Each structure stands twice: as C-alpha cells, then as structure tokens.
Short mmCIF file of C-alpha atoms and ligand atoms in Angstrom, two decimals:
data_model
loop_
_atom_site.label_atom_id
_atom_site.label_comp_id
_atom_site.label_asym_id
_atom_site.label_seq_id
_atom_site.Cartn_x
_atom_site.Cartn_y
_atom_site.Cartn_z
CA UNK M 7 3.68 -21.77 -7.90
CA UNK M 8 4.76 -25.38 -8.00
CA UNK M 9 6.83 -27.17 -5.38
CA UNK M 10 9.34 -29.96 -5.84
CA UNK M 11 10.62 -31.61 -2.69
CA UNK M 12 14.23 -32.72 -2.45
CA UNK M 13 14.81 -35.49 0.08
CA UNK M 14 18.21 -36.35 1.46
CA UNK M 15 19.50 -38.44 4.34
CA UNK M 16 18.93 -35.86 7.08
CA UNK M 17 15.81 -34.13 5.85
CA UNK M 18 14.23 -32.46 2.88
CA UNK M 19 13.70 -29.02 1.42
CA UNK M 20 11.30 -27.41 -1.00
CA UNK M 21 12.18 -26.05 -4.42
CA UNK M 22 9.50 -23.51 -5.26
CA UNK M 23 9.12 -22.55 -8.88
CA UNK M 24 6.95 -19.76 -10.25
CA UNK M 25 6.75 -16.31 -11.76
CA UNK M 26 6.93 -13.43 -9.28
CA UNK M 27 8.30 -15.42 -6.33
CA UNK M 28 10.84 -12.72 -5.39
CA UNK M 29 8.09 -10.46 -4.13
CA UNK M 30 6.77 -13.24 -1.90
CA UNK M 31 10.16 -14.34 -0.62
CA UNK M 32 9.69 -12.87 2.87
CA UNK M 33 6.39 -14.64 3.49
CA UNK M 34 7.63 -17.92 2.11
CA UNK M 35 10.79 -17.88 4.19
CA UNK M 36 9.04 -16.72 7.36
CA UNK M 37 6.64 -19.65 6.94
CA UNK M 38 9.65 -21.91 6.52
CA UNK M 39 10.83 -20.84 9.96
CA UNK M 40 13.33 -18.06 9.27
CA UNK M 41 12.96 -15.21 11.74
CA UNK M 42 16.19 -13.20 11.57
CA UNK M 43 17.23 -11.35 8.42
CA UNK M 44 19.64 -13.14 6.07
CA UNK M 45 23.02 -12.00 4.86
CA UNK M 46 22.37 -11.63 1.18
CA UNK M 47 25.09 -12.51 -1.36
CA UNK M 48 24.67 -11.32 -4.93
CA UNK M 49 26.53 -9.74 -7.85
CA UNK M 50 26.16 -6.24 -9.33
CA UNK M 51 24.31 -7.32 -12.45
CA UNK M 52 21.69 -9.44 -10.73
CA UNK M 53 21.27 -6.80 -8.06
CA UNK M 54 20.77 -4.00 -10.58
CA UNK M 55 18.19 -6.01 -12.53
CA UNK M 56 16.24 -7.72 -9.76
CA UNK M 57 17.41 -6.43 -6.39
CA UNK M 58 14.48 -4.11 -5.85
CA UNK M 59 11.97 -6.91 -6.49
CA UNK M 60 13.70 -9.14 -3.96
CA UNK M 61 13.96 -6.35 -1.39
CA UNK M 62 10.28 -5.57 -1.76
CA UNK M 63 9.67 -9.21 -0.88
CA UNK M 64 12.11 -9.45 2.01
CA UNK M 65 12.12 -6.12 3.83
CA UNK M 66 8.53 -6.12 5.09
CA UNK M 67 9.30 -9.40 6.85
CA UNK M 68 12.95 -9.07 7.83
CA UNK M 69 13.70 -5.33 7.94
CA UNK M 70 17.11 -4.14 6.87
CA UNK M 71 19.19 -6.76 5.09
CA UNK M 72 23.00 -6.99 5.06
CA UNK M 73 24.34 -7.42 1.58
CA UNK M 74 27.63 -8.72 0.19
CA UNK M 75 28.19 -7.94 -3.48
CA UNK M 76 30.75 -10.16 -5.19
CA UNK M 77 32.32 -9.93 -8.63
CA UNK M 78 30.40 -11.15 -11.67
CA UNK M 79 31.79 -14.18 -13.48
CA UNK M 80 33.41 -17.56 -13.10
CA UNK M 81 36.79 -16.01 -12.30
CA UNK M 82 35.32 -14.70 -9.05
CA UNK M 83 34.38 -18.16 -7.83
CA UNK M 84 37.53 -18.21 -5.77
CA UNK M 85 39.17 -17.92 -2.42
CA UNK M 86 39.25 -14.11 -2.40
CA UNK M 87 35.49 -13.97 -2.88
CA UNK M 88 34.99 -16.51 -0.14
CA UNK M 89 36.98 -14.27 2.22
CA UNK M 90 34.89 -11.30 1.17
CA UNK M 91 31.74 -13.20 2.15
CA UNK M 92 33.22 -14.24 5.52
CA UNK M 93 34.13 -10.57 6.14
CA UNK M 94 30.58 -9.55 5.31
CA UNK M 95 29.22 -12.17 7.71
CA UNK M 96 31.46 -10.92 10.52
CA UNK M 97 30.52 -7.31 9.79
CA UNK M 98 26.87 -8.30 10.03
CA UNK M 99 27.71 -9.91 13.41
CA UNK M 100 26.58 -13.25 12.09
CA UNK M 101 26.66 -16.27 14.40
CA UNK M 102 25.84 -19.96 14.15
CA UNK M 103 22.15 -19.16 13.78
CA UNK M 104 22.56 -16.71 10.93
CA UNK M 105 21.78 -17.66 7.37
CA UNK M 106 22.84 -16.73 3.89
CA UNK M 107 20.59 -15.98 0.97
CA UNK M 108 22.38 -16.59 -2.34
CA UNK M 109 20.87 -14.46 -5.11
CA UNK M 110 22.36 -15.03 -8.55
CA UNK M 111 23.52 -17.65 -11.01
CA UNK M 112 25.56 -20.77 -10.36
CA UNK M 113 28.65 -18.81 -9.42
CA UNK M 114 26.92 -16.95 -6.59
CA UNK M 115 25.15 -20.11 -5.43
CA UNK M 116 28.31 -22.22 -5.36
CA UNK M 117 30.54 -19.75 -3.55
CA UNK M 118 27.88 -18.42 -1.15
CA UNK M 119 26.81 -22.00 -0.45
CA UNK M 120 30.40 -22.92 0.34
CA UNK M 121 30.67 -19.92 2.67
CA UNK M 122 27.54 -21.21 4.41
CA UNK M 123 28.98 -24.72 4.59
CA UNK M 124 32.11 -23.50 6.34
CA UNK M 125 31.24 -20.38 8.33
CA UNK M 126 31.14 -21.41 12.01
CA UNK M 127 31.23 -25.02 10.74
CA UNK M 128 28.07 -24.59 8.76
CA UNK M 129 25.09 -22.24 8.75
CA UNK M 130 21.85 -22.42 6.80
CA UNK M 131 21.47 -21.02 3.33
CA UNK M 132 18.67 -20.40 0.89
CA UNK M 133 19.26 -20.40 -2.82
CA UNK M 134 17.46 -17.92 -5.05
CA UNK M 135 18.86 -18.89 -8.47
CA UNK M 136 18.50 -16.40 -11.30
CA UNK M 137 19.85 -18.20 -14.38
CA UNK M 138 18.15 -21.12 -16.09
CA UNK M 139 21.23 -23.25 -15.43
CA UNK M 140 21.15 -22.44 -11.75
CA UNK M 141 17.39 -23.06 -11.48
CA UNK M 142 17.44 -26.47 -13.12
CA UNK M 143 20.82 -27.68 -12.01
CA UNK M 144 23.28 -25.97 -9.67
CA UNK M 145 20.85 -24.80 -6.97
CA UNK M 146 19.60 -28.33 -6.29
CA UNK M 147 21.68 -31.07 -4.76
CA UNK M 148 23.96 -29.37 -2.27
CA UNK M 149 27.23 -29.32 -4.17
CA UNK M 150 28.99 -26.08 -3.28
CA UNK M 151 32.54 -24.94 -3.81
CA UNK M 152 35.12 -22.77 -5.47
CA UNK M 153 37.74 -23.01 -8.20
CA UNK M 154 41.45 -23.11 -7.41
CA UNK M 155 44.43 -22.55 -9.72
CA UNK M 156 44.71 -26.35 -10.08
CA UNK M 157 41.22 -26.68 -11.51
CA UNK M 158 37.50 -25.96 -11.35
CA UNK M 159 35.38 -26.99 -8.37
CA UNK M 160 38.27 -28.77 -6.69
CA UNK M 161 37.55 -27.35 -3.24
CA UNK M 162 34.05 -27.71 -1.91
CA UNK M 163 31.51 -29.51 0.22
CA UNK M 164 28.09 -31.07 0.23
CA UNK M 165 25.80 -28.61 1.99
CA UNK M 166 22.11 -28.75 1.20
CA UNK M 167 20.15 -25.47 1.09
CA UNK M 168 17.14 -25.03 3.38
CA UNK M 169 15.01 -23.92 0.46
CA UNK M 170 15.30 -22.96 -3.20
CA UNK M 171 13.16 -20.21 -4.69
CA UNK M 172 13.22 -20.20 -8.48
CA UNK M 173 11.44 -17.13 -9.77
CA UNK M 174 11.07 -17.89 -13.47
CA UNK M 175 10.18 -14.27 -14.31
CA UNK M 176 13.81 -13.20 -13.72
CA UNK M 177 14.86 -15.37 -16.67
CA UNK M 178 13.47 -12.78 -19.08
CA UNK M 179 16.54 -10.59 -18.59
CA UNK M 180 19.03 -13.33 -19.48
CA UNK M 181 20.86 -12.80 -22.74
CA UNK M 182 19.59 -15.38 -25.27
CA UNK M 183 22.85 -17.31 -25.25
CA UNK M 184 22.68 -17.71 -21.48
CA UNK M 185 19.11 -18.99 -21.71
CA UNK M 186 20.11 -21.47 -24.41
CA UNK M 187 23.10 -22.65 -22.37
CA UNK M 188 20.80 -23.48 -19.48
CA UNK M 189 18.34 -25.17 -21.77
CA UNK M 190 20.88 -27.83 -22.70
CA UNK M 191 20.78 -28.99 -19.09
CA UNK M 192 17.01 -29.33 -19.47
CA UNK M 193 17.54 -31.36 -22.63
CA UNK M 194 20.00 -33.48 -20.69
CA UNK M 195 17.45 -34.09 -17.93
CA UNK M 196 14.94 -35.31 -20.47
CA UNK M 197 17.50 -37.42 -22.30
CA UNK M 198 18.53 -39.31 -19.17
CA UNK M 199 15.19 -39.58 -17.40
CA UNK M 200 12.08 -38.37 -19.19
CA UNK M 201 10.84 -38.93 -22.71
CA UNK M 202 7.79 -36.70 -22.01
CA UNK M 203 10.12 -33.80 -21.17
CA UNK M 204 11.97 -34.31 -24.45
CA UNK M 205 8.65 -34.31 -26.28
CA UNK M 206 7.61 -31.16 -24.44
CA UNK M 207 10.83 -29.42 -25.47
CA UNK M 208 10.40 -30.55 -29.07
CA UNK M 209 7.00 -28.93 -29.28
CA UNK M 210 7.58 -25.79 -27.21
CA UNK M 211 11.20 -24.93 -27.99
CA UNK M 212 10.36 -21.66 -29.84
CA UNK M 213 8.13 -20.50 -26.98
CA UNK M 214 10.75 -21.38 -24.38
CA UNK M 215 13.49 -19.56 -26.26
CA UNK M 216 11.08 -16.64 -26.69
CA UNK M 217 10.66 -16.48 -22.93
CA UNK M 218 7.06 -17.71 -22.66
CA UNK M 219 6.51 -17.74 -18.87
CA UNK M 220 4.25 -20.78 -18.67
CA UNK M 221 6.48 -22.93 -20.91
CA UNK M 222 9.61 -21.89 -19.04
CA UNK M 223 8.00 -22.64 -15.71
CA UNK M 224 6.97 -26.11 -16.84
CA UNK M 225 10.43 -26.84 -18.16
CA UNK M 226 12.07 -25.65 -14.93
CA UNK M 227 9.69 -27.73 -12.82
CA UNK M 228 10.23 -30.86 -14.90
CA UNK M 229 14.01 -30.57 -14.85
CA UNK M 230 14.09 -29.68 -11.14
CA UNK M 231 11.99 -32.75 -10.40
CA UNK M 232 14.42 -34.97 -12.25
CA UNK M 233 17.43 -33.51 -10.53
CA UNK M 234 15.66 -33.83 -7.16
CA UNK M 235 14.87 -37.51 -7.75
CA UNK M 236 18.34 -38.42 -8.83
CA UNK M 237 20.01 -36.50 -6.02
CA UNK M 238 17.65 -38.02 -3.45
CA UNK M 239 18.62 -41.47 -4.60
CA UNK M 240 22.33 -40.73 -4.41
CA UNK M 241 23.15 -37.67 -2.33
CA UNK M 242 26.92 -38.21 -2.25
CA UNK M 243 27.40 -39.07 -5.88
CA UNK M 244 28.33 -42.70 -5.44
CA UNK M 245 26.29 -44.18 -8.26
CA UNK M 246 23.08 -43.05 -9.91
CA UNK M 247 23.91 -39.36 -9.62
CA UNK M 248 26.55 -39.93 -12.22
CA UNK M 249 23.88 -40.02 -14.93
CA UNK M 250 23.56 -36.25 -14.43
CA UNK M 251 27.01 -36.11 -15.99
CA UNK M 252 25.68 -37.15 -19.38
CA UNK M 253 27.65 -35.02 -21.86
CA UNK M 254 29.79 -33.55 -19.10
CA UNK M 255 32.93 -35.64 -19.40
CA UNK M 256 33.67 -34.43 -22.90
CA UNK M 257 32.03 -31.08 -22.12
CA UNK M 258 34.53 -30.35 -19.36
CA UNK M 259 37.39 -31.39 -21.61
CA UNK M 260 36.16 -29.05 -24.36
CA UNK M 261 35.95 -26.18 -21.88
CA UNK M 262 39.46 -26.86 -20.59
CA UNK M 263 40.97 -27.36 -24.06
CA UNK M 264 39.64 -23.91 -25.05
CA UNK M 265 40.69 -22.20 -21.81
CA UNK M 266 37.06 -21.74 -20.74
CA UNK M 267 36.71 -18.98 -23.33
CA UNK M 268 34.92 -20.40 -26.33
CA UNK M 269 31.98 -22.24 -24.80
CA UNK M 270 29.46 -21.60 -22.09
CA UNK M 271 29.32 -24.64 -19.85
CA UNK M 272 25.97 -25.72 -21.29
CA UNK M 273 27.25 -25.39 -24.85
CA UNK M 274 30.22 -27.61 -24.12
CA UNK M 275 27.81 -30.10 -22.54
CA UNK M 276 25.69 -29.94 -25.69
CA UNK M 277 28.68 -31.02 -27.78
CA UNK M 278 29.47 -33.63 -25.16
CA UNK M 279 25.96 -35.05 -25.42
CA UNK M 280 26.10 -35.08 -29.21
CA UNK M 281 29.38 -36.98 -29.09
CA UNK M 282 28.13 -39.43 -26.47
CA UNK M 283 25.06 -40.12 -28.61
CA UNK M 284 27.22 -40.91 -31.62
CA UNK M 285 29.56 -43.06 -29.58
CA UNK M 286 26.57 -44.85 -28.09
CA UNK M 287 25.29 -45.70 -31.56
CA UNK M 288 28.72 -46.88 -32.64
CA UNK M 289 29.03 -49.19 -29.65
CA UNK M 290 25.51 -50.51 -30.03
CA UNK M 291 24.18 -49.02 -26.78
CA UNK M 292 22.11 -46.16 -28.18
CA UNK M 293 19.15 -46.65 -30.46
CA UNK M 294 20.07 -44.82 -33.71
CA UNK M 295 16.62 -43.25 -34.09
CA UNK M 296 16.73 -41.93 -30.54
CA UNK M 297 20.24 -40.60 -31.04
CA UNK M 298 19.06 -38.74 -34.12
CA UNK M 299 16.05 -37.39 -32.27
CA UNK M 300 18.10 -36.01 -29.37
CA UNK M 301 20.88 -34.65 -31.57
CA UNK M 302 18.28 -32.83 -33.64
CA UNK M 303 16.80 -31.24 -30.53
CA UNK M 304 20.26 -30.21 -29.31
CA UNK M 305 21.08 -28.52 -32.59
CA UNK M 306 17.72 -26.75 -32.73
CA UNK M 307 18.41 -24.83 -29.50
CA UNK M 308 21.02 -22.48 -31.00
CA UNK M 309 23.99 -22.54 -33.31
CA UNK M 310 26.75 -23.89 -31.12
CA UNK M 311 30.22 -22.36 -31.24
CA UNK M 312 32.21 -24.66 -33.53
CA UNK M 313 34.90 -27.17 -32.69
CA UNK M 314 37.38 -25.87 -35.29
CA UNK M 315 40.99 -25.47 -34.26
CA UNK M 316 40.75 -27.62 -31.15
CA UNK M 317 43.83 -29.79 -30.88
CA UNK M 318 42.65 -33.33 -30.32
CA UNK M 319 45.63 -34.15 -28.13
CA UNK M 320 44.80 -31.22 -25.82
CA UNK M 321 41.25 -32.47 -25.60
CA UNK M 322 42.28 -36.03 -24.80
CA UNK M 323 44.74 -34.82 -22.18
CA UNK M 324 42.00 -32.77 -20.52
CA UNK M 325 39.67 -35.73 -20.70
CA UNK M 326 42.13 -38.02 -18.99
CA UNK M 327 42.66 -35.43 -16.29
CA UNK M 328 38.93 -35.28 -15.49
CA UNK M 329 38.39 -36.23 -11.88
CA UNK M 330 35.52 -38.53 -12.82
CA UNK M 331 37.52 -40.13 -15.57
CA UNK M 332 40.81 -40.60 -13.83
CA UNK M 333 40.38 -43.42 -11.39
CA UNK M 334 41.17 -46.67 -13.13
CA UNK M 335 38.51 -47.71 -15.57
CA UNK M 336 36.92 -45.35 -17.99
CA UNK M 337 33.30 -44.58 -17.20
CA UNK M 338 30.97 -42.64 -19.41
CA UNK M 339 27.23 -42.02 -19.43
CA UNK M 340 25.41 -43.16 -22.55
CA UNK M 341 21.75 -43.09 -23.53
CA UNK M 342 20.00 -46.35 -24.26
CA UNK M 343 16.70 -44.85 -25.33
CA UNK M 344 15.26 -41.34 -24.88
CA UNK M 345 14.70 -41.05 -21.12
CA UNK M 346 16.99 -43.92 -20.22
CA UNK M 347 20.65 -43.49 -19.33
CA UNK M 348 23.26 -46.10 -18.76
CA UNK M 349 26.58 -45.80 -16.99
CA UNK M 350 29.12 -47.65 -19.09
CA UNK M 351 31.68 -48.71 -16.57
CA UNK M 352 34.38 -50.09 -18.77
CA UNK M 353 34.70 -48.13 -21.96
CA UNK M 354 37.20 -49.17 -24.58
CA UNK M 355 39.76 -46.37 -24.35
CA UNK M 356 41.11 -46.81 -27.85
CA UNK M 357 37.65 -46.98 -29.38
CA UNK M 358 36.57 -43.79 -27.62
CA UNK M 359 39.75 -42.04 -28.63
CA UNK M 360 39.27 -42.99 -32.26
CA UNK M 361 35.63 -41.95 -32.20
CA UNK M 362 36.26 -38.57 -30.59
CA UNK M 363 39.10 -37.79 -32.92
CA UNK M 364 36.82 -38.04 -35.93
CA UNK M 365 33.96 -36.35 -34.06
CA UNK M 366 36.00 -33.25 -33.35
CA UNK M 367 36.91 -33.05 -37.02
CA UNK M 368 33.43 -33.69 -38.38
CA UNK M 369 30.91 -33.21 -35.57
CA UNK M 370 28.03 -32.83 -38.01
CA UNK M 371 28.26 -36.57 -38.60
CA UNK M 372 26.11 -37.40 -35.61
CA UNK M 373 23.19 -35.44 -36.95
CA UNK M 374 22.79 -37.61 -40.01
N1 NAD N 419 26.74 -26.96 -7.72
C1 NAD N 419 26.39 -27.65 -8.76
O1 NAD N 419 25.85 -28.75 -8.67
C2 NAD N 419 26.64 -27.06 -10.11
C3 NAD N 419 26.06 -27.63 -11.26
C4 NAD N 419 26.26 -27.03 -12.48
C5 NAD N 419 27.03 -25.87 -12.58
N2 NAD N 419 27.58 -25.34 -11.45
C6 NAD N 419 28.38 -24.11 -11.50
O2 NAD N 419 27.56 -23.05 -11.92
C7 NAD N 419 28.36 -22.05 -12.51
C8 NAD N 419 27.71 -21.54 -13.76
O3 NAD N 419 26.46 -20.98 -13.44
P1 NAD N 419 25.72 -19.94 -14.40
O4 NAD N 419 25.67 -20.49 -15.77
O5 NAD N 419 24.46 -19.54 -13.72
O6 NAD N 419 26.77 -18.74 -14.50
P2 NAD N 419 26.87 -17.33 -13.73
O7 NAD N 419 26.49 -17.45 -12.33
O8 NAD N 419 28.21 -16.79 -14.07
O9 NAD N 419 25.77 -16.46 -14.50
C9 NAD N 419 25.92 -16.19 -15.87
C10 NAD N 419 25.75 -14.70 -16.15
O10 NAD N 419 24.37 -14.36 -16.06
C11 NAD N 419 24.22 -13.21 -15.22
N3 NAD N 419 22.87 -13.30 -14.66
C12 NAD N 419 22.46 -14.06 -13.62
N4 NAD N 419 21.13 -13.96 -13.50
C13 NAD N 419 20.70 -13.11 -14.45
C14 NAD N 419 19.43 -12.61 -14.84
N5 NAD N 419 18.30 -13.02 -14.24
N6 NAD N 419 19.36 -11.75 -15.87
C15 NAD N 419 20.49 -11.37 -16.53
N7 NAD N 419 21.72 -11.82 -16.23
C16 NAD N 419 21.81 -12.68 -15.20
C17 NAD N 419 25.34 -13.32 -14.25
O11 NAD N 419 25.61 -12.08 -13.64
C18 NAD N 419 26.48 -13.81 -15.15
O12 NAD N 419 27.05 -12.74 -15.83
C19 NAD N 419 29.73 -22.67 -12.74
O13 NAD N 419 30.63 -22.17 -11.79
C20 NAD N 419 29.49 -24.15 -12.50
O14 NAD N 419 30.63 -24.81 -11.98
C21 NAD N 419 27.40 -25.92 -10.23
#
C-alpha cells in the first residue's frame, strides 16, 4: 500500500492506494479516528461486484452499516438523488458528527460528497473510488456537485474528503472501455507534469490495459500524486489547477455537441488533448516531436469513437458556452514539452476556430 498526502489550507488527508484495501477499510478508518459507523452511499452495480469485500472490511470494526443505493449513471447525478441521500441520512439518525462513505465511480463520489458538504452544513466523508477515473481524478481535490438541467456540474461545493481509499483490485471488473477512459486522465497527468509517467505508460500500456495489478497500482499512485500536488498548490482553482483541464475545454464541447452519448468523458478529453497538441504545434508553443509522442500514446490506448457527423458550429457554440472559456479572454492549456503545461491566457479566437474546424474534419492529421 502506498500513501499520497493531499495538503490544503485547513489540513491534509491521505490517499491510500493498493490491492485489497477494501478488506482493511475498517482498520484504516478506525486508525484515522472514525469511531461511529458511516452511512454508505453506493450504486447497485458496484455493490453487487464489491459490496461483500467492503463489508468484510467494515463490519468487524463498525458493526451494522446504513446503506443508500442510488441509480447507476451520470443521469442520476442530480437533485433527486441528493434528496434520496439526505433521506437516508435522516433515517440513519445522522447528526453533525456522522460521516458518509462514498463507494463507487465519479458519479457516486460527486453526489455523495455534495450531500456531505451540505448535510447539517457539512459532515465528513471518505471516498472509496472504484473506477480508474475516480481513483486518479475525481476522488482527489474536493470538488463535489450535481448536474442541473442547465448544465453539468453547475451546482456544487469544495468539500475535501477525510481520506481516500483506492483499492486497485476493484479495477479488474471494469469494462475495458471504462478502464481506457480513465487511462486518458493518467496520460493527461503525465503530459502536464511528468515525463517519467509518460515513459512508464509507453512501456507498460499493454500490461495496464490487461489489468496487471502492479502496473495499475503504480499508474494510479503516480497520477494521484500529480493531482495532489496541483490541488495543494491551488485548492480553489484560481490558477495552476487549470492545467488539469488540459484537453478538457474541447472535450466538454465534444461531449455536449454529441448529447453526452457518443463519448465517455475520458475519450472526449483524449480528442481534446490531441487537438490541443496540434494547435500547440501550429502556434509554436508545443515541440512537434513531443506532440507526436503524446498523440501516439493517446491513440495507442484504444480506438476512439470517431468525430464524424459532428457539426462544427454546434461544437463551437458549446465551446463558447464553457464556464472556463466564457469570461472575457480565451484561455486554453497547451503543452510546451512532455511534462510541462502552459496556460495560454490570450488565445487567438479566429486561429483556434480555423484550426478546430479542420481538426474535426481530419483529426488524424495530428498523428503525422
Ligand atoms: N469531482 C471532480 O473533480 C471530478 C473530476 C472528473 C470527473 N468527475 C465526474 O466523475 C463522473 C464520471 O465518473 P466515472 O467515469 O467514474 O463514471 P461512473 O461513476 O458513472 O462509473 C462508470 C460506470 O462504471 C461502473 N463501475 C464503477 N466501479 C466499477 C467497478 N469496479 N467495476 C465495474 N463497474 C464499475 C459504474 O457503476 C458506472 O456504470 C462525472 O460525473 C464527472 O463529472 C468529477
């Protein structure tokens, strides 16, 4: 088991990463100071696959655990689910000293974390992420929230967990596409912050995609460390934290322009990174060799769903609506060299528009 510590303005918390952690969860959390049983929030799929392992870890320490089972999928990251969690907390007679254990992917973590941020003006929560995306990205950093009809993640809070337990052995039950989608966030971490991580992915990609426990654990630790460092430096997303959005500006627009149906989030980010690399080369920011190297890695992960049929005007409209894109000047994250990101604060709108228009038509161009 490896530990990454996340520091923020009012404290710090451990992210523990390792195979088989679920069965040790009770001991770990008791040592971290939790005495009462948590209210556990999960979804049916995660519970069916891994609930018994988690219970075997928790029950000897905490006894009977209250459980709230929410719907599976992004469409359940909403107000109704939040109410369901509050109801569960009241039924469990929760008070200000109670705590939530979020057991699932990013959806469970975000909505359960938001319930924790708001119930009785904020109670503690522990994240036990079960997808690769959630382990390397969404469980760390304290952003919690829900979607509303007006858009994704538009209602939320910053509420740091008390601990994160990433049991890498649960990743073996992910469908391959889900594993790949999470892996793009690992590629992103390397691209913005760590050439050694990129090199590691280049050499161990087949093992990682094949579920090799040691390789997966190393990748999760490396990416968690990067996210922890960046978040520690900029908890409230005022500056540096923006580099975590590499590939996300266009990624979000691609998701929106295809009604969130065609791409997994990570896949849209993969296209976003490929486009940002090409644009970086065109504007002289990105080293062409490094762009080629990263684009090659991105395309080795899996065959991405194509960009065919996407109306460029829809894409551009979505892009301009992006909350990070909207305010005044156009900012976008580019890569200077592998492991080094740069926030370009004043992007030429027309140039970007022209570039993206041709990219969407012939995305393969960036690979050459
Ligand atoms: N808070 C943040 O900083 C942050 C960052 C990135 C993404 N997010 C959010 O995360 C969400 C996406 O997270 P996600 O990709 O984990 O999606 P998800 O939570 O929907 O999980 C994807 C699917 O995998 C299933 N699953 C989970 N664990 C499994 C396992 N071990 N084995 C088999 N199946 C399993 C889930 O039931 C679901 O069907 C989005 O809502 C996004 O907005 C938040």
